[in-house]
Amino acid sequence: MNSTPQKTSKKKVRIKTRVFVPLVFVIAILIITYIFPRQGSFNYTFTEGRPWQYGLLTAPFDFPIYKPADQLKIEQDSILQFYEPYFVINESVKVNALANFDADVNLDKRLSELPPEYKIYIRKRLNEIYDNGIMRSEDYDRITASRTGALRLKKGNVAESRSASTFFTIRSAYESVLNETPEGIYDNILKAANINEYIQENIIYDAETSEKAREEFVQQVDISRGMVQQGQRIIDQGEIVDSRTFNILSSLRQVSEERSGGAAKGTWRVIGQFILVLFMFLSFYMYLLYFRPSEYRNRKHVVFMLLLIFIFVALTALTVRFDLFSVYIIPYTILTILIRTFIDSRTALFASLVTIILSALMVPYSFEFVVLEISATMVSIFMLKELSERSQLIRSSFFILFTYSAVYVGLIMYNEGNVTDLEWVMFIYFLINFIFIMFSYSLVYLVEKSFGFISGVTLVELSNINKPLLKELSEKAPGTFQHSLQVSNLGMAAAAKLGANASLIRTGALYHDIGKMVNPAFFTENQTPGMNPHAGLPFEESARIIINHVKDGVKIAQKYNIPQQIIDFIETHHGTSMPKYFYISWKNANPGKEVNEASFRYPGPNPFTKETAIMMMADAVEASSRSLPEYTEKTLRELVDKIIDSQVNEGYLKLAPITFRDIQTVKNVFVDKLMTIYHSRIAYPELKVPEN
């Protein structure tokens, strides 16, 4: 009856996924292409003191040998010692100051009462001081401390060099007025006139002219020393890049990048980068589509993996572009660890290869980089089969550190034929990388909270029977608790055979019936002989109480912040089935009446993962096995076949990715496990007392 809407809904989800996943990949491709470092036509990497890894290199054209940056700076700083900054005279300062003085002589009582000879002296000295020039004290100190101790004073189009010591500052000008008085003029009377109010700087720094002159001054230093002619031999494979060759190679790279700066070549280079990035992401896309379809349909997983790849490739691009630090500090294995923890090892390896290859296109010495990072990636996958304890991550970190160090030593011995060329700073980089990996444990927690994932560590913590919620279950509903333990044993055994997540099933089984704590006495496993709370209740009411343990379990789990992956087991362990005892009892008590099936059906949904499907089968089999009168292989086989075949026939397992072969394997495991649980014990003989 509801099949059509379900099909429509599923079709909508499928269409959205088909659009969403390619769209996310396209966005990732475009962004990574954009942040890719733009390299010129000089496609060689080299380091001073290291061998040249390529073949014979000759000059493709004539080019100058540029001086090293540090040497050029020394020469420029040396010639700048003779540089003199430019200043101009602000004539309006003198005019305004004298005008203010003349006005105050008539208006200000302090000046108007001065004897005439004082007024004449002050005006004359102000005039002389301004003609001489007054500078800012900071400019005065800076110039007098320079090697020339002079500046260029600009008057119109002419600039003359003058010693800074010939100028006044505001303080020295004021002291000059007070100290250089003629006979009959006293400084105590002059001080009362507040002469400092009429003294201001009129020699102003000309920033524009000074900067222009400074650039012209610096340009007198030749930035190159010598030329390399076209066809001239530069270096051959295996030769050590000494300081002179390093300088020549750096000059060739600079000139090559300048010559290749045309728009056409730049466009082709970007297109080439786009093709490389596209191919790597397309490979990953096809891997998910054909080999991990469940991950392909999981939007959260796709976004998570692409986000990790983007973060590490972007970090590499920024490091290379701005020369921030060594790329070997970047902990690429964290990507492997996180994807391995939350998804699987093959996907982690594939994503890591995509990240390493894209990063290798940016870094110097790509071959060594690829060998080191792939080696560390493989070790991290081997060592971290399942993250369930912190000690596993710590142990893996040490193995990764050892791998980096050992492979690096091996590369040096292979390339150089000795160990004397080891760069010890590389071991410091590996150690920093190791520290970052050690702290990746906290990233696992952040990823769980951000993406709603669940790790092995969390499953181990949740399955601890001393957790408050499980402890409460064991106290309020001990029969249910024992049932949950048995279901977890059955489920884990089946999961081990099918390659499913046994830890997830164990944890889901422990929590699947926590809703029974609300009304524990209404469930047979918690009842004592002779006690039946259902007696006298309508069958519909009894069914409602039984069905509600699913809804109650979800509420309790949400209250205790149990992850959604565990809540899925609570919701699906009965699927949309019926509590048949009460349904059939109602039918028998009301012959001919139409039953409202909604009152006798669990809310669902049906299992949609391999783990929840195993859980449903294990729950039904374990509960029913308690009612068998005898436990033989035949009776157990018939019971298991009957229950699971019924679930298959009624369509409760249709949404789960489980095959008929898997179901048969589960049946066999359940029978073997139940035989072990309910094995018959040897009857011990009684001790006979001898008769006297």
XYZ file of C-alpha atoms in Angstrom:
692
model
C 0.000 0.000 0.000
C 2.870 2.367 0.848
C 5.312 0.995 -1.715
C 4.805 3.755 -4.288
C 5.600 6.687 -1.975
C 8.630 4.776 -0.696
C 9.878 4.205 -4.228
C 9.340 7.856 -5.085
C 11.178 8.939 -1.943
C 14.084 6.612 -2.690
C 14.251 7.879 -6.257
C 14.423 11.478 -5.052
C 17.262 10.630 -2.680
C 19.107 8.814 -5.472
C 18.742 11.755 -7.843
C 19.977 14.173 -5.197
C 22.985 11.989 -4.449
C 23.836 11.742 -8.138
C 23.933 15.504 -8.288
C 25.431 16.214 -4.863
C 28.490 13.936 -4.962
C 29.746 15.022 -8.429
C 29.107 18.648 -7.457
C 31.259 18.307 -4.330
C 34.032 16.707 -6.397
C 33.875 19.506 -8.985
C 34.106 22.155 -6.258
C 37.127 20.383 -4.724
C 38.838 20.141 -8.133
C 38.330 23.833 -8.902
C 39.491 25.059 -5.494
C 42.627 22.902 -5.455
C 43.484 23.963 -9.006
C 43.118 27.579 -7.910
C 45.440 27.232 -4.895
C 48.034 25.235 -6.846
C 51.413 27.071 -6.856
C 52.039 28.707 -10.221
C 55.440 27.468 -11.375
C 57.366 28.888 -14.316
C 58.947 26.991 -17.194
C 61.999 26.119 -15.052
C 60.796 22.745 -13.789
C 63.802 21.737 -11.733
C 64.253 21.613 -7.978
C 67.692 21.966 -6.414
C 69.348 22.608 -3.081
C 72.796 23.957 -2.366
C 75.104 21.186 -1.209
C 72.938 18.402 -2.724
C 73.544 16.469 -5.984
C 71.857 17.553 -9.224
C 69.214 14.891 -9.908
C 68.618 15.605 -13.575
C 70.639 15.197 -16.747
C 73.057 17.636 -18.356
C 71.766 21.204 -18.215
C 72.982 23.841 -20.659
C 71.921 27.462 -20.938
C 68.857 27.686 -23.232
C 69.581 31.401 -23.846
C 71.861 34.206 -22.705
C 71.078 35.344 -19.170
C 72.793 37.395 -16.459
C 74.091 35.862 -13.240
C 72.227 37.744 -10.549
C 73.971 38.454 -7.305
C 72.631 36.579 -4.270
C 70.014 38.541 -2.349
C 72.151 38.836 0.781
C 75.187 40.082 -1.160
C 73.077 42.536 -3.156
C 71.582 43.874 0.055
C 75.044 44.374 1.585
C 76.182 46.355 -1.453
C 72.991 48.414 -1.497
C 73.263 49.147 2.230
C 76.898 50.154 1.708
C 76.095 52.705 -0.989
C 73.067 53.985 0.917
C 75.441 55.239 3.595
C 76.148 58.151 1.243
C 72.489 58.837 0.513
C 71.106 62.206 1.678
C 67.334 62.640 2.149
C 65.504 65.630 0.692
C 63.831 68.426 2.681
C 61.941 71.590 1.642
C 61.406 74.972 3.296
C 57.848 75.820 4.283
C 57.925 79.626 3.896
C 54.440 80.103 5.303
C 55.598 78.954 8.752
C 57.953 81.970 9.061
C 55.386 84.414 7.683
C 52.662 83.200 10.055
C 54.961 83.150 13.074
C 56.187 86.740 12.534
C 52.645 87.921 11.813
C 51.428 86.371 15.056
C 54.296 88.016 16.949
C 53.555 91.452 15.478
C 49.864 91.082 16.326
C 50.590 89.988 19.884
C 52.956 92.954 20.430
C 49.910 95.217 20.201
C 47.343 92.934 21.797
C 49.167 90.782 24.349
C 49.986 92.595 27.599
C 53.080 90.465 28.153
C 54.640 91.665 24.896
C 53.239 95.210 24.799
C 54.882 96.044 28.133
C 58.329 94.876 26.966
C 60.897 97.609 26.274
C 61.267 98.384 22.560
C 64.796 96.932 22.367
C 63.428 93.526 23.511
C 60.716 93.564 20.845
C 63.260 94.421 18.175
C 65.651 91.698 19.393
C 63.008 88.983 19.474
C 61.724 89.754 15.991
C 65.245 89.930 14.595
C 66.214 86.584 16.151
C 63.015 84.894 14.973
C 63.745 86.092 11.474
C 67.329 84.761 11.624
C 66.311 81.410 13.057
C 63.665 80.803 10.392
C 66.096 81.830 7.670
C 68.562 79.311 9.056
C 65.885 76.566 9.357
C 64.194 74.602 12.133
C 63.893 70.771 11.904
C 62.026 68.086 13.811
C 64.282 66.699 16.528
C 63.750 63.120 15.242
C 64.935 64.091 11.737
C 67.844 66.049 13.204
C 69.038 63.113 15.324
C 68.650 60.582 12.496
C 70.612 62.636 9.960
C 73.374 63.736 12.316
C 73.862 60.049 13.215
C 74.223 59.062 9.537
C 77.593 58.713 7.850
C 77.263 61.970 5.859
C 75.448 63.870 8.571
C 73.901 65.987 5.804
C 70.671 66.468 3.897
C 69.634 68.050 0.638
C 67.605 71.232 1.016
C 65.356 71.781 -1.949
C 64.709 75.350 -3.141
C 62.668 75.356 -6.296
C 64.367 73.016 -8.777
C 67.728 73.200 -7.019
C 68.818 71.118 -4.035
C 71.940 71.878 -2.054
C 73.663 69.660 0.473
C 73.764 71.039 3.989
C 75.047 69.622 7.210
C 72.277 68.823 9.661
C 74.270 70.531 12.413
C 73.633 73.917 10.754
C 69.907 73.651 11.495
C 68.000 74.322 14.658
C 65.484 72.202 16.462
C 62.682 73.895 18.408
C 64.636 73.432 21.619
C 67.993 74.657 20.273
C 66.285 77.627 18.575
C 64.650 78.667 21.859
C 67.929 78.272 23.735
C 69.701 80.311 21.045
C 67.272 83.233 21.539
C 67.884 83.168 25.297
C 71.627 82.531 25.304
C 72.867 84.741 22.472
C 71.498 88.035 23.764
C 73.407 91.318 23.297
C 74.431 93.428 26.281
C 71.470 94.970 28.096
C 69.030 92.150 27.174
C 68.280 89.749 30.021
C 67.035 86.216 29.547
C 64.718 86.268 32.590
C 62.693 89.025 30.936
C 62.716 87.150 27.602
C 61.361 83.998 29.242
C 58.255 85.881 30.341
C 57.508 86.679 26.690
C 56.754 82.994 25.818
C 58.959 83.105 22.732
C 58.528 79.334 22.211
C 54.975 79.982 20.946
C 56.458 81.567 17.805
C 59.009 78.807 17.060
C 57.889 75.958 14.752
C 59.577 73.587 12.278
C 59.865 74.968 8.757
C 62.275 72.383 7.294
C 59.937 69.562 6.175
C 60.881 66.071 4.976
C 60.038 65.543 1.279
C 59.036 61.858 1.254
C 58.247 61.575 -2.464
C 61.475 63.144 -3.701
C 63.536 61.297 -1.086
C 62.130 57.883 -2.016
C 62.645 58.519 -5.703
C 66.217 59.640 -5.095
C 66.818 56.613 -2.868
C 65.678 54.232 -5.622
C 67.972 55.941 -8.116
C 70.786 55.665 -5.602
C 70.227 51.941 -5.111
C 70.057 51.351 -8.864
C 73.683 52.379 -9.115
C 74.509 48.928 -7.711
C 74.720 46.344 -10.503
C 72.330 43.467 -9.697
C 74.292 40.960 -11.787
C 77.878 39.841 -12.149
C 78.706 38.259 -15.449
C 76.688 36.486 -18.105
C 76.011 32.885 -19.153
C 76.041 32.354 -22.910
C 73.500 30.205 -24.728
C 74.668 26.566 -24.915
C 77.134 26.991 -22.070
C 77.348 23.950 -19.754
C 75.885 24.589 -16.301
C 75.729 21.245 -14.439
C 75.420 17.502 -15.064
C 73.711 14.682 -13.162
C 75.319 13.731 -9.855
C 77.383 16.911 -9.537
C 77.082 18.796 -6.256
C 75.288 22.132 -6.450
C 77.924 24.475 -4.990
C 77.316 28.125 -4.129
C 78.375 29.378 -7.585
C 76.221 26.842 -9.469
C 73.336 27.493 -7.086
C 73.556 31.181 -7.964
C 73.559 30.415 -11.706
C 70.594 28.032 -11.398
C 68.659 30.579 -9.321
C 69.332 33.217 -11.988
C 68.164 30.862 -14.750
C 64.980 30.105 -12.828
C 64.280 33.806 -12.294
C 64.842 34.667 -15.963
C 62.835 31.629 -17.138
C 59.860 32.621 -15.000
C 60.076 36.206 -16.269
C 60.216 35.025 -19.885
C 57.306 32.578 -19.382
C 55.068 35.196 -17.810
C 52.953 35.564 -20.937
C 49.215 35.076 -20.627
C 49.137 32.232 -23.160
C 51.753 30.090 -21.402
C 50.237 30.870 -18.025
C 46.844 29.694 -19.272
C 48.250 26.430 -20.610
C 50.037 25.835 -17.320
C 46.783 26.266 -15.377
C 45.018 23.918 -17.787
C 47.754 21.338 -17.215
C 47.346 21.627 -13.451
C 43.586 21.291 -13.833
C 43.987 18.086 -15.880
C 46.282 16.546 -13.260
C 43.970 17.453 -10.365
C 40.938 16.294 -12.379
C 42.508 12.914 -13.118
C 43.412 12.265 -9.472
C 39.956 13.190 -8.177
C 38.244 11.331 -11.021
C 40.162 8.198 -10.013
C 38.975 8.599 -6.434
C 35.416 9.256 -7.649
C 35.414 6.070 -9.759
C 36.850 4.074 -6.861
C 33.971 5.144 -4.612
C 31.373 4.654 -7.325
C 32.393 1.101 -8.287
C 34.156 -0.317 -5.232
C 32.552 1.574 -2.332
C 28.985 2.374 -3.474
C 27.762 2.598 0.119
C 30.365 5.297 0.826
C 29.516 7.027 -2.455
C 25.886 7.308 -1.336
C 26.913 8.552 2.106
C 27.156 12.316 1.630
C 28.666 12.865 5.049
C 31.505 10.443 4.300
C 32.170 11.994 0.885
C 32.364 15.518 2.309
C 34.568 14.307 5.152
C 37.090 12.612 2.844
C 37.238 15.447 0.325
C 37.608 17.985 3.125
C 40.594 16.080 4.531
C 42.238 15.844 1.100
C 41.656 19.546 0.516
C 43.084 20.556 3.918
C 46.352 18.678 3.430
C 46.810 19.666 -0.225
C 46.030 23.298 0.615
C 48.460 23.216 3.536
C 51.132 21.866 1.201
C 50.403 24.561 -1.387
C 50.632 27.341 1.203
C 53.843 25.893 2.624
C 55.497 25.704 -0.797
C 54.194 29.039 -2.070
C 55.231 31.074 0.977
C 58.127 28.840 2.103
C 56.601 28.566 5.594
C 58.342 25.404 6.821
C 59.408 21.956 5.653
C 56.615 19.850 4.159
C 57.856 16.918 6.242
C 56.410 18.613 9.308
C 52.914 18.182 7.825
C 51.385 14.983 9.334
C 49.853 13.446 6.204
C 49.273 10.157 8.044
C 46.567 11.858 10.132
C 44.402 11.737 7.006
C 45.060 8.011 6.763
C 44.319 7.452 10.457
C 41.033 9.372 10.410
C 39.658 7.752 7.255
C 40.827 4.322 8.446
C 39.112 4.884 11.802
C 35.741 5.982 10.457
C 35.539 4.279 7.051
C 37.973 1.508 5.991
C 41.630 0.843 5.220
C 41.377 0.606 1.397
C 39.581 3.909 1.137
C 42.122 5.435 3.514
C 44.986 4.203 1.326
C 43.364 5.486 -1.881
C 42.602 8.915 -0.384
C 46.146 9.125 0.985
C 47.643 8.292 -2.426
C 45.573 11.042 -4.066
C 46.737 13.524 -1.421
C 50.403 12.495 -1.622
C 50.546 12.585 -5.439
C 48.870 16.014 -5.617
C 51.238 17.318 -2.939
C 54.245 15.794 -4.720
C 53.443 17.919 -7.780
C 54.194 20.997 -5.644
C 57.148 20.035 -3.459
C 60.867 19.858 -4.271
C 62.416 16.396 -4.534
C 59.107 14.767 -5.391
C 60.551 11.241 -5.597
C 61.876 11.277 -2.023
C 58.641 12.866 -0.828
C 56.475 10.162 -2.407
C 58.646 7.305 -1.085
C 58.666 8.696 2.466
C 54.953 9.522 2.654
C 53.687 6.315 1.036
C 55.890 4.256 3.364
C 54.510 6.076 6.415
C 50.953 5.725 5.083
C 51.235 1.964 4.627
C 52.709 1.513 8.102
C 49.921 3.587 9.663
C 47.310 1.345 7.985
C 49.050 -1.871 9.041
C 49.533 -0.739 12.637
C 46.083 0.752 13.140
C 43.765 -2.055 12.172
C 41.073 -0.721 14.494
C 41.335 2.263 16.831
C 39.878 1.007 20.086
C 42.537 2.139 22.581
C 44.739 5.198 22.917
C 47.806 2.997 23.197
C 47.256 1.845 19.597
C 47.628 5.389 18.305
C 50.726 6.003 20.438
C 52.284 2.755 19.213
C 51.438 3.658 15.614
C 53.031 7.086 16.061
C 56.327 5.526 17.109
C 56.273 3.128 14.156
C 55.542 6.013 11.776
C 58.481 7.991 13.242
C 60.732 4.959 12.822
C 59.519 4.476 9.234
C 60.241 8.090 8.282
C 63.737 7.895 9.779
C 64.631 4.473 8.352
C 63.350 5.218 4.841
C 65.136 8.592 4.827
C 68.438 6.947 5.799
C 67.860 4.329 3.106
C 67.256 7.003 0.455
C 70.452 8.862 1.372
C 72.493 5.651 1.272
C 70.923 4.757 -2.080
C 71.517 8.174 -3.644
C 74.858 9.114 -2.086
C 76.456 5.752 -1.291
C 77.245 6.869 2.281
C 75.597 8.243 5.432
C 77.768 11.328 5.842
C 75.330 13.422 3.786
C 72.437 12.936 6.202
C 70.697 16.193 7.047
C 70.039 15.918 10.777
C 67.404 18.640 10.613
C 65.198 16.110 8.789
C 64.993 14.032 11.963
C 63.758 17.126 13.807
C 61.038 17.509 11.159
C 60.066 13.844 11.630
C 59.940 14.343 15.397
C 57.593 17.345 15.044
C 55.466 15.262 12.670
C 55.395 12.509 15.317
C 54.165 14.983 17.967
C 51.320 16.119 15.698
C 50.275 12.509 15.110
C 50.268 11.883 18.862
C 47.743 14.690 19.284
C 45.522 13.330 16.500
C 43.596 11.388 19.152
C 41.771 14.605 20.028
C 40.895 15.017 16.322
C 39.027 11.705 16.453
C 36.739 13.156 19.123
C 36.237 16.405 17.156
C 35.386 14.504 13.970
C 32.883 12.344 15.857
C 31.100 15.418 17.167
C 31.277 17.346 13.880
C 30.227 14.578 11.467
C 28.271 12.264 13.752
C 30.710 9.374 13.265
C 31.517 6.724 15.844
C 34.972 5.265 16.454
C 36.144 2.014 17.984
C 37.253 3.905 21.074
C 33.753 5.270 21.608
C 32.234 1.817 21.061
C 34.546 0.322 23.667
C 33.633 3.074 26.126
C 29.886 2.661 25.479
C 30.014 -1.122 25.825
C 31.471 -0.910 29.319
C 28.757 -2.570 31.437
C 29.662 -0.246 34.306
C 28.317 2.725 32.354
C 25.433 4.292 34.333
C 22.782 3.446 31.735
C 23.785 -0.219 31.392
C 24.136 -0.530 35.138
C 20.607 0.833 35.537
C 19.364 -1.687 32.950
C 20.986 -4.587 34.832
C 19.318 -3.471 38.077
C 15.832 -2.623 36.774
C 15.555 -5.353 34.126
C 18.116 -8.082 34.870
C 16.464 -10.562 32.491
C 16.604 -8.027 29.651
C 20.241 -7.302 30.473
C 21.146 -10.995 30.245
C 19.178 -11.249 27.004
C 21.158 -8.281 25.617
C 24.451 -9.942 26.534
C 23.457 -13.141 24.750
C 22.290 -11.189 21.684
C 25.639 -9.374 21.587
C 27.473 -12.727 21.676
C 25.398 -14.086 18.798
C 25.732 -10.882 16.799
C 29.508 -10.602 17.256
C 30.038 -14.211 16.177
C 28.007 -13.647 12.997
C 29.716 -10.307 12.306
C 33.147 -11.938 12.527
C 32.120 -14.418 9.826
C 30.633 -11.764 7.506
C 33.331 -9.142 8.017
C 30.864 -6.712 9.612
C 31.632 -4.339 12.488
C 31.529 -6.660 15.505
C 32.182 -3.841 18.006
C 29.248 -1.862 16.649
C 26.933 -4.875 16.933
C 28.106 -5.611 20.477
C 27.388 -2.054 21.595
C 24.088 -1.875 19.701
C 22.977 -5.165 21.257
C 23.707 -3.964 24.783
C 21.511 -0.894 24.269
C 18.810 -2.215 21.947
C 16.298 -3.020 24.718
C 16.968 -0.175 27.196
C 13.375 0.977 26.642
C 12.193 -2.032 28.659
C 13.409 -0.267 31.829
C 10.195 1.784 31.733
C 7.946 -1.270 32.227
C 10.322 -4.184 32.914
C 7.698 -6.481 34.457
C 5.686 -6.597 31.214
C 8.460 -8.540 29.440
C 8.736 -12.288 29.976
C 12.483 -12.385 30.647
C 11.941 -10.182 33.725
C 8.890 -12.027 35.076
C 8.889 -14.497 37.928
C 6.741 -17.656 37.705
C 3.090 -16.913 38.335
C 3.416 -13.178 37.638
C 1.834 -11.821 34.447
C 0.933 -8.084 34.373
C -0.772 -8.606 30.984
C -3.529 -10.657 32.578
C -6.768 -8.728 32.350
C -5.396 -6.126 29.903
C -6.870 -5.725 26.422
C -4.617 -7.209 23.759
C -4.270 -3.776 22.132
C -2.997 -2.285 25.407
C -0.542 -5.111 25.954
C 0.708 -4.673 22.376
C 1.069 -0.918 22.927
C 3.208 -1.439 26.045
C 5.415 -3.949 24.256
C 5.766 -1.755 21.137
C 6.512 1.363 23.188
C 9.781 -0.070 24.485
C 11.290 0.991 21.134
C 10.100 4.600 21.453
C 11.050 4.667 25.138
C 14.490 3.314 24.286
C 15.075 6.070 21.731
C 14.081 8.744 24.261
C 16.369 7.315 26.938
C 19.285 7.016 24.488
C 18.853 10.609 23.340
C 18.708 11.772 26.957
C 22.072 10.085 27.618
C 23.581 11.427 24.330
C 24.002 7.961 22.838
C 25.250 8.229 19.195
C 22.720 7.840 16.399
C 24.473 4.705 15.112
C 23.501 2.951 18.372
C 20.001 4.426 18.340
C 19.607 2.822 14.893
C 19.794 -0.595 16.582
C 17.058 0.405 19.034
C 14.774 1.556 16.211
C 15.408 -1.348 13.822
C 15.755 -4.451 15.996
C 12.036 -5.199 15.460
C 11.707 -3.264 12.208
C 8.058 -2.943 11.206
C 7.141 -6.394 12.511
C 4.343 -7.250 14.977
C 4.226 -8.625 18.527
C 2.554 -11.714 17.097
C 1.438 -13.214 20.410
C -0.976 -10.354 21.073
C -1.898 -9.905 17.400
C -2.863 -13.565 17.005
C -4.609 -13.574 20.406
C -6.726 -10.597 19.309
C -7.574 -12.301 16.022
C -8.610 -15.490 17.823
C -10.708 -13.525 20.321
C -12.404 -11.481 17.600
C -13.133 -13.777 14.666
C -14.426 -12.051 11.574
C -13.527 -8.552 12.764
C -11.190 -6.260 10.842
C -8.019 -5.665 12.824
C -6.266 -2.300 12.941
C -2.763 -3.508 12.099
C -1.229 -0.138 13.006
C -2.006 -0.907 16.658
C -0.002 -4.110 16.420
C 3.019 -2.964 14.402
C 6.405 -1.598 15.520
C 7.249 1.875 14.157
C 10.445 0.725 12.436
C 12.325 1.410 10.258
C 13.519 -1.959 9.019
C 17.276 -2.708 9.179
C 19.268 -0.834 6.545
C 22.843 -1.924 7.333
C 24.476 -5.325 7.578
C 24.985 -4.797 11.324
C 21.357 -3.890 12.091
C 20.176 -6.847 9.992
C 22.359 -9.259 11.995
C 21.069 -7.618 15.164
C 17.412 -8.191 14.193
C 18.056 -11.857 13.456
C 20.081 -12.381 16.644
C 17.436 -10.695 18.829
C 14.563 -12.783 17.494
C 16.500 -16.056 17.611
C 17.825 -15.550 21.144
C 14.401 -14.601 22.530
C 12.654 -17.558 20.875
C 15.341 -20.055 21.836
C 14.390 -19.667 25.507
C 11.016 -21.332 24.845
C 12.381 -24.573 23.375
C 11.532 -27.682 25.406
C 14.826 -29.336 24.436
C 18.084 -28.125 22.902
C 19.375 -30.347 20.139
C 21.002 -29.406 16.885
C 17.811 -30.362 15.034
C 15.464 -28.274 17.202
C 17.830 -25.298 17.155
C 18.263 -25.543 13.365
C 14.510 -25.687 12.819
C 13.981 -22.705 15.145
C 16.665 -20.562 13.512
C 15.454 -21.406 9.980
C 11.838 -20.707 10.888
C 12.486 -17.308 12.471
C 14.974 -15.949 9.939
C 13.085 -17.297 6.906
C 9.986 -15.580 8.251
C 11.852 -12.274 8.503
C 13.139 -12.671 4.945
C 9.723 -13.612 3.549
C 8.025 -10.678 5.223
C 10.578 -8.283 3.691
C 12.142 -6.979 6.876
C 15.692 -7.424 5.495
C 15.112 -5.947 2.029
C 16.860 -2.636 2.737
C 19.944 -4.234 4.296
C 23.023 -4.958 2.095
C 22.999 -8.646 2.970
C 22.867 -11.646 0.597
C 21.204 -15.042 0.888
C 24.652 -16.567 1.334
C 25.292 -14.148 4.220
C 21.962 -15.127 5.780
C 22.821 -18.818 5.544
C 26.183 -18.113 7.182
C 24.397 -16.265 9.991
C 22.064 -19.233 10.498
C 24.978 -21.645 10.812
C 26.780 -19.380 13.270
C 23.658 -18.998 15.398
C 23.087 -22.755 15.558
C 26.708 -23.420 16.560
C 26.638 -20.642 19.140
C 23.307 -21.754 20.645
C 24.545 -25.334 20.844
C 27.455 -24.055 22.899
C 25.219 -21.956 25.129
C 22.600 -24.652 25.738
C 24.883 -27.694 25.695
C 23.700 -30.555 27.864
C 25.664 -31.154 31.023
C 26.860 -34.504 32.332
C 24.641 -35.883 35.058
C 26.851 -36.459 38.056
C 26.190 -39.771 39.902
C 25.099 -39.618 43.506
C 27.325 -41.033 46.166
C 25.812 -44.238 47.520
C 26.073 -44.810 51.211
C 27.031 -48.423 51.920
C 24.572 -50.408 53.976
C 25.699 -51.734 57.282
